[in-house]
Short mmCIF file of C-alpha atoms in Angstrom, two decimals:
data_model
loop_
_atom_site.label_atom_id
_atom_site.label_comp_id
_atom_site.label_asym_id
_atom_site.label_seq_id
_atom_site.Cartn_x
_atom_site.Cartn_y
_atom_site.Cartn_z
CA UNK A 1 35.67 2.05 -32.65
CA UNK A 2 34.02 1.20 -35.94
CA UNK A 3 30.58 -0.20 -35.35
CA UNK A 4 27.19 -0.93 -36.85
CA UNK A 5 25.60 0.32 -33.63
CA UNK A 6 23.56 3.39 -34.51
CA UNK A 7 23.01 4.66 -30.95
CA UNK A 8 25.19 7.28 -29.29
CA UNK A 9 27.02 8.03 -32.52
CA UNK A 10 28.96 11.29 -32.50
CA UNK A 11 30.15 13.27 -35.54
CA UNK A 12 33.19 11.52 -37.03
CA UNK A 13 36.60 12.78 -36.05
CA UNK A 14 39.32 13.25 -38.62
CA UNK A 15 41.50 10.12 -38.50
CA UNK A 16 45.16 10.38 -37.57
CA UNK A 17 47.37 11.12 -40.53
CA UNK A 18 49.13 8.06 -41.87
CA UNK A 19 52.62 8.10 -43.35
CA UNK A 20 53.23 6.40 -46.67
CA UNK A 21 56.97 5.83 -47.13
CA UNK A 22 58.68 5.57 -50.50
CA UNK A 23 55.78 6.89 -52.61
CA UNK A 24 55.53 9.95 -54.80
CA UNK A 25 53.64 13.00 -53.50
CA UNK A 26 50.76 12.22 -55.83
CA UNK A 27 50.51 8.68 -54.51
CA UNK A 28 50.68 9.98 -50.95
CA UNK A 29 47.73 12.28 -51.52
CA UNK A 30 45.79 9.49 -53.22
CA UNK A 31 46.46 7.12 -50.33
CA UNK A 32 45.56 9.71 -47.70
CA UNK A 33 42.35 10.45 -49.60
CA UNK A 34 41.55 6.74 -49.51
CA UNK A 35 42.07 6.68 -45.72
CA UNK A 36 39.62 9.54 -45.20
CA UNK A 37 37.07 8.03 -47.57
CA UNK A 38 37.46 4.75 -45.69
CA UNK A 39 36.71 6.60 -42.45
CA UNK A 40 33.62 8.23 -43.95
CA UNK A 41 32.15 4.91 -45.08
CA UNK A 42 31.49 3.69 -41.53
CA UNK A 43 29.59 4.81 -38.46
CA UNK A 44 32.20 5.64 -35.81
CA UNK A 45 31.21 5.69 -32.14
CA UNK A 46 33.24 6.92 -29.18
CA UNK A 47 31.06 5.66 -26.36
CA UNK A 48 31.18 2.46 -24.32
CA UNK A 49 30.13 -0.67 -26.17
CA UNK A 50 26.42 -1.01 -25.20
CA UNK A 51 26.05 -4.79 -24.81
CA UNK A 52 28.10 -4.99 -21.60
CA UNK A 53 26.22 -2.07 -20.03
CA UNK A 54 22.83 -3.52 -20.96
CA UNK A 55 23.83 -6.96 -19.69
CA UNK A 56 24.81 -5.56 -16.29
CA UNK A 57 21.61 -3.50 -16.09
CA UNK A 58 19.40 -6.47 -16.97
CA UNK A 59 21.11 -8.77 -14.43
CA UNK A 60 20.84 -6.10 -11.74
CA UNK A 61 17.12 -5.58 -12.41
CA UNK A 62 16.30 -9.25 -13.05
CA UNK A 63 18.93 -11.55 -11.48
CA UNK A 64 16.72 -14.54 -12.19
CA UNK A 65 17.71 -14.42 -15.88
CA UNK A 66 21.09 -15.93 -14.95
CA UNK A 67 19.27 -19.23 -14.43
CA UNK A 68 18.81 -19.33 -18.21
CA UNK A 69 22.57 -19.22 -18.79
CA UNK A 70 24.71 -22.30 -19.26
CA UNK A 71 24.81 -25.40 -21.49
CA UNK A 72 21.69 -26.54 -23.37
CA UNK A 73 21.30 -30.35 -23.00
CA UNK A 74 19.49 -30.73 -26.33
CA UNK A 75 22.29 -29.20 -28.42
CA UNK A 76 24.37 -32.37 -28.68
CA UNK A 77 21.39 -34.43 -29.83
CA UNK A 78 20.28 -31.89 -32.43
CA UNK A 79 23.80 -31.59 -33.81
CA UNK A 80 24.14 -35.37 -34.02
CA UNK A 81 20.83 -35.53 -35.91
CA UNK A 82 21.80 -32.81 -38.40
CA UNK A 83 25.23 -34.36 -39.02
CA UNK A 84 23.55 -37.73 -39.64
CA UNK A 85 20.99 -36.11 -41.95
CA UNK A 86 23.73 -34.55 -44.05
CA UNK A 87 25.66 -37.80 -44.34
CA UNK A 88 22.45 -39.57 -45.36
CA UNK A 89 21.60 -36.95 -48.01
CA UNK A 90 25.14 -37.02 -49.36
CA UNK A 91 24.99 -40.80 -49.67
CA UNK A 92 21.60 -40.70 -51.39
CA UNK A 93 22.95 -38.22 -53.95
CA UNK A 94 26.06 -40.28 -54.72
CA UNK A 95 24.85 -41.13 -58.24
CA UNK A 96 22.93 -37.90 -58.93
CA UNK A 97 24.58 -35.50 -61.41
CA UNK A 98 25.89 -32.40 -59.66
CA UNK A 99 24.53 -30.18 -62.43
CA UNK A 100 20.90 -31.21 -62.00
CA UNK A 101 17.79 -29.82 -60.35
CA UNK A 102 17.42 -32.71 -57.84
CA UNK A 103 20.98 -32.17 -56.64
CA UNK A 104 20.71 -28.38 -56.44
CA UNK A 105 17.28 -28.32 -54.78
CA UNK A 106 18.33 -30.88 -52.17
CA UNK A 107 21.46 -28.86 -51.43
CA UNK A 108 19.48 -25.59 -51.26
CA UNK A 109 16.42 -26.72 -49.33
CA UNK A 110 17.85 -29.38 -47.01
CA UNK A 111 21.62 -29.04 -47.16
CA UNK A 112 21.94 -25.27 -46.80
CA UNK A 113 19.38 -25.18 -44.00
CA UNK A 114 21.17 -28.02 -42.20
CA UNK A 115 24.62 -26.49 -42.56
CA UNK A 116 23.35 -23.07 -41.49
CA UNK A 117 22.06 -24.87 -38.40
CA UNK A 118 25.56 -26.28 -37.87
CA UNK A 119 27.14 -22.84 -38.34
CA UNK A 120 25.00 -21.56 -35.50
CA UNK A 121 25.57 -24.70 -33.43
CA UNK A 122 29.34 -24.16 -33.69
CA UNK A 123 28.74 -20.58 -32.58
CA UNK A 124 26.92 -21.81 -29.47
CA UNK A 125 29.54 -24.51 -28.83
CA UNK A 126 32.29 -21.87 -29.05
CA UNK A 127 30.68 -20.32 -25.96
CA UNK A 128 30.83 -23.68 -24.14
CA UNK A 129 27.07 -24.15 -24.37
CA UNK A 130 26.97 -27.83 -25.35
CA UNK A 131 28.94 -29.23 -22.40
CA UNK A 132 30.32 -27.86 -19.18
CA UNK A 133 33.79 -29.20 -19.99
CA UNK A 134 35.67 -26.80 -22.34
CA UNK A 135 37.63 -29.58 -24.06
CA UNK A 136 34.43 -31.51 -24.75
CA UNK A 137 33.05 -28.41 -26.47
CA UNK A 138 36.20 -28.02 -28.60
CA UNK A 139 36.01 -31.65 -29.76
CA UNK A 140 32.26 -31.54 -30.34
CA UNK A 141 32.66 -28.41 -32.47
CA UNK A 142 35.00 -30.39 -34.73
CA UNK A 143 32.30 -33.07 -35.01
CA UNK A 144 29.66 -30.44 -35.90
CA UNK A 145 32.10 -29.11 -38.51
CA UNK A 146 32.22 -32.39 -40.48
CA UNK A 147 29.29 -31.87 -42.92
CA UNK A 148 30.55 -28.37 -43.73
CA UNK A 149 33.39 -30.00 -45.64
CA UNK A 150 36.11 -27.46 -44.75
CA UNK A 151 37.75 -27.23 -41.29
CA UNK A 152 36.96 -23.95 -39.56
CA UNK A 153 35.56 -24.53 -36.06
CA UNK A 154 38.94 -24.29 -34.30
CA UNK A 155 39.73 -20.94 -35.94
CA UNK A 156 36.21 -19.61 -35.55
CA UNK A 157 36.25 -19.68 -31.76
CA UNK A 158 39.21 -17.35 -31.03
CA UNK A 159 38.16 -14.94 -33.78
CA UNK A 160 34.60 -14.94 -32.50
CA UNK A 161 35.51 -14.46 -28.84
CA UNK A 162 37.65 -11.50 -29.83
CA UNK A 163 34.64 -10.18 -31.75
CA UNK A 164 32.65 -10.21 -28.50
CA UNK A 165 35.43 -8.76 -26.36
CA UNK A 166 36.27 -6.03 -28.89
CA UNK A 167 32.91 -5.50 -30.56
CA UNK A 168 33.22 -2.87 -33.27
CA UNK A 169 36.92 -2.24 -32.67
CA UNK A 170 38.74 -1.63 -35.93
CA UNK A 171 41.55 -4.16 -36.45
CA UNK A 172 40.18 -6.68 -33.95
CA UNK A 173 36.54 -7.35 -34.80
CA UNK A 174 36.70 -9.51 -37.92
CA UNK A 175 32.92 -9.41 -38.36
CA UNK A 176 33.32 -5.83 -39.60
CA UNK A 177 33.80 -5.30 -43.33
CA UNK A 178 37.26 -4.19 -44.37
CA UNK A 179 38.01 -0.88 -46.05
CA UNK A 180 38.35 -2.75 -49.35
CA UNK A 181 34.80 -4.09 -49.01
CA UNK A 182 33.44 -0.68 -48.06
CA UNK A 183 34.95 0.92 -51.16
CA UNK A 184 34.52 -1.73 -53.83
CA UNK A 185 31.17 -3.18 -52.77
CA UNK A 186 29.45 0.17 -52.24
CA UNK A 187 26.88 -0.24 -55.03
CA UNK A 188 23.80 -2.31 -55.79
CA UNK A 189 25.86 -4.77 -57.83
CA UNK A 190 28.58 -4.84 -55.18
CA UNK A 191 26.12 -5.60 -52.41
CA UNK A 192 24.45 -8.27 -54.54
CA UNK A 193 27.89 -9.81 -55.09
CA UNK A 194 28.56 -9.68 -51.35
CA UNK A 195 25.23 -11.31 -50.49
CA UNK A 196 25.89 -14.08 -53.00
CA UNK A 197 29.43 -14.82 -51.81
CA UNK A 198 29.27 -13.63 -48.21
CA UNK A 199 30.36 -17.03 -46.87
CA UNK A 200 33.68 -16.52 -48.67
CA UNK A 201 34.09 -13.05 -47.17
CA UNK A 202 33.53 -14.48 -43.68
CA UNK A 203 36.05 -17.24 -44.34
CA UNK A 204 38.80 -15.09 -45.87
CA UNK A 205 38.40 -11.70 -44.14
CA UNK A 206 39.84 -12.67 -40.71
CA UNK A 207 43.15 -13.71 -42.26
CA UNK A 208 43.54 -10.22 -43.74
CA UNK A 209 42.87 -8.58 -40.36
CA UNK A 210 45.24 -10.62 -38.16
CA UNK A 211 46.60 -14.17 -37.97
CA UNK A 212 46.10 -16.77 -35.27
CA UNK A 213 48.78 -19.13 -33.92
CA UNK A 214 48.24 -22.77 -34.89
CA UNK A 215 47.33 -24.91 -31.87
CA UNK A 216 46.69 -28.60 -31.29
CA UNK A 217 42.94 -28.14 -31.69
CA UNK A 218 43.54 -26.51 -35.09
CA UNK A 219 45.57 -29.52 -36.19
CA UNK A 220 42.94 -31.89 -34.82
CA UNK A 221 40.24 -29.98 -36.72
CA UNK A 222 42.22 -30.25 -39.98
CA UNK A 223 43.09 -33.94 -39.57
CA UNK A 224 39.54 -34.93 -38.53
CA UNK A 225 38.00 -33.04 -41.45
CA UNK A 226 40.47 -34.49 -43.95
CA UNK A 227 39.79 -38.00 -42.66
CA UNK A 228 36.03 -37.50 -42.84
CA UNK A 229 36.19 -36.06 -46.37
CA UNK A 230 38.41 -38.93 -47.51
CA UNK A 231 36.11 -41.54 -45.99
CA UNK A 232 33.05 -39.87 -47.49
CA UNK A 233 34.58 -39.87 -50.99
CA UNK A 234 35.82 -43.43 -50.51
CA UNK A 235 32.46 -44.89 -49.52
CA UNK A 236 29.92 -42.51 -51.09
CA UNK A 237 31.84 -40.88 -53.94
CA UNK A 238 32.83 -37.35 -54.80
CA UNK A 239 29.24 -36.23 -55.30
CA UNK A 240 28.57 -36.64 -51.59
CA UNK A 241 31.42 -34.29 -50.70
CA UNK A 242 30.33 -31.88 -53.44
CA UNK A 243 26.85 -31.87 -51.88
CA UNK A 244 28.22 -30.85 -48.48
CA UNK A 245 30.44 -28.10 -49.85
CA UNK A 246 27.61 -26.80 -52.04
CA UNK A 247 25.34 -26.86 -48.98
CA UNK A 248 27.86 -24.74 -47.08
CA UNK A 249 28.19 -22.25 -49.91
CA UNK A 250 24.43 -21.90 -50.33
CA UNK A 251 23.98 -21.59 -46.55
CA UNK A 252 25.97 -18.35 -46.72
CA UNK A 253 24.61 -17.12 -50.02
CA UNK A 254 21.19 -16.02 -51.28
CA UNK A 255 19.30 -18.19 -48.81
CA UNK A 256 16.61 -17.20 -46.27
CA UNK A 257 18.65 -18.62 -43.40
CA UNK A 258 21.65 -16.47 -44.35
CA UNK A 259 19.75 -13.24 -43.76
CA UNK A 260 20.71 -13.15 -40.08
CA UNK A 261 24.36 -12.49 -41.04
CA UNK A 262 23.35 -9.16 -42.55
CA UNK A 263 20.71 -8.35 -39.93
CA UNK A 264 23.22 -8.83 -37.10
CA UNK A 265 26.17 -6.93 -38.55
CA UNK A 266 25.11 -4.20 -40.96
CA UNK A 267 22.86 -1.15 -41.12
#
């Protein structure tokens, strides 16, 4: 298990030897060296994942905390407000040049904060915490996705639930950096690059780890987002859509609200 959890970490074991077919001996040695260096760039733990154990201990000691679990009634109203705010801001910027301080500052201060809020709302909705009905949560997540400009809520949920079920497990937890990231971003400049473009790493990384089957909710997410983007451009112009996409990029870039991504996943 590859993990950012620092507790109960044991000395790393030598990884199983991998076979590289059809390569020269020199290439084999180079590849095997890369595997070992990949192993050395992470904290490897061989104990039980701690969150489940702590959860059981807390519930046993304080069973009353279970009353705090379940859907939050205010979520749907807050999401509706933030979606409306983003549509309003996009409309108001319809005639503002994209390369201008008013456009950038609005996207950074209001837009990025709003879309970061929607990122986290979609996270909560993926755990069925907006409604008690699972289908209502799936549909509402698509609605919360609209100001982000790119459909992702349907794919986020299965990847994220696997992240919880297999926290820190190499090849399953897509919140972990890949070996490529560990090698090529292991410098001050590399980490600065990652922090600037981390939203792109979160979007692209899962597809390099494993693929998901396309379901009806995926298709609904794509069609709904395409229809919203088309309507937005039709009635408010391309600048409105550019505002929402820029807001999404900045929400996962060098922005105060994006710091939790790093705080939650890296040491």
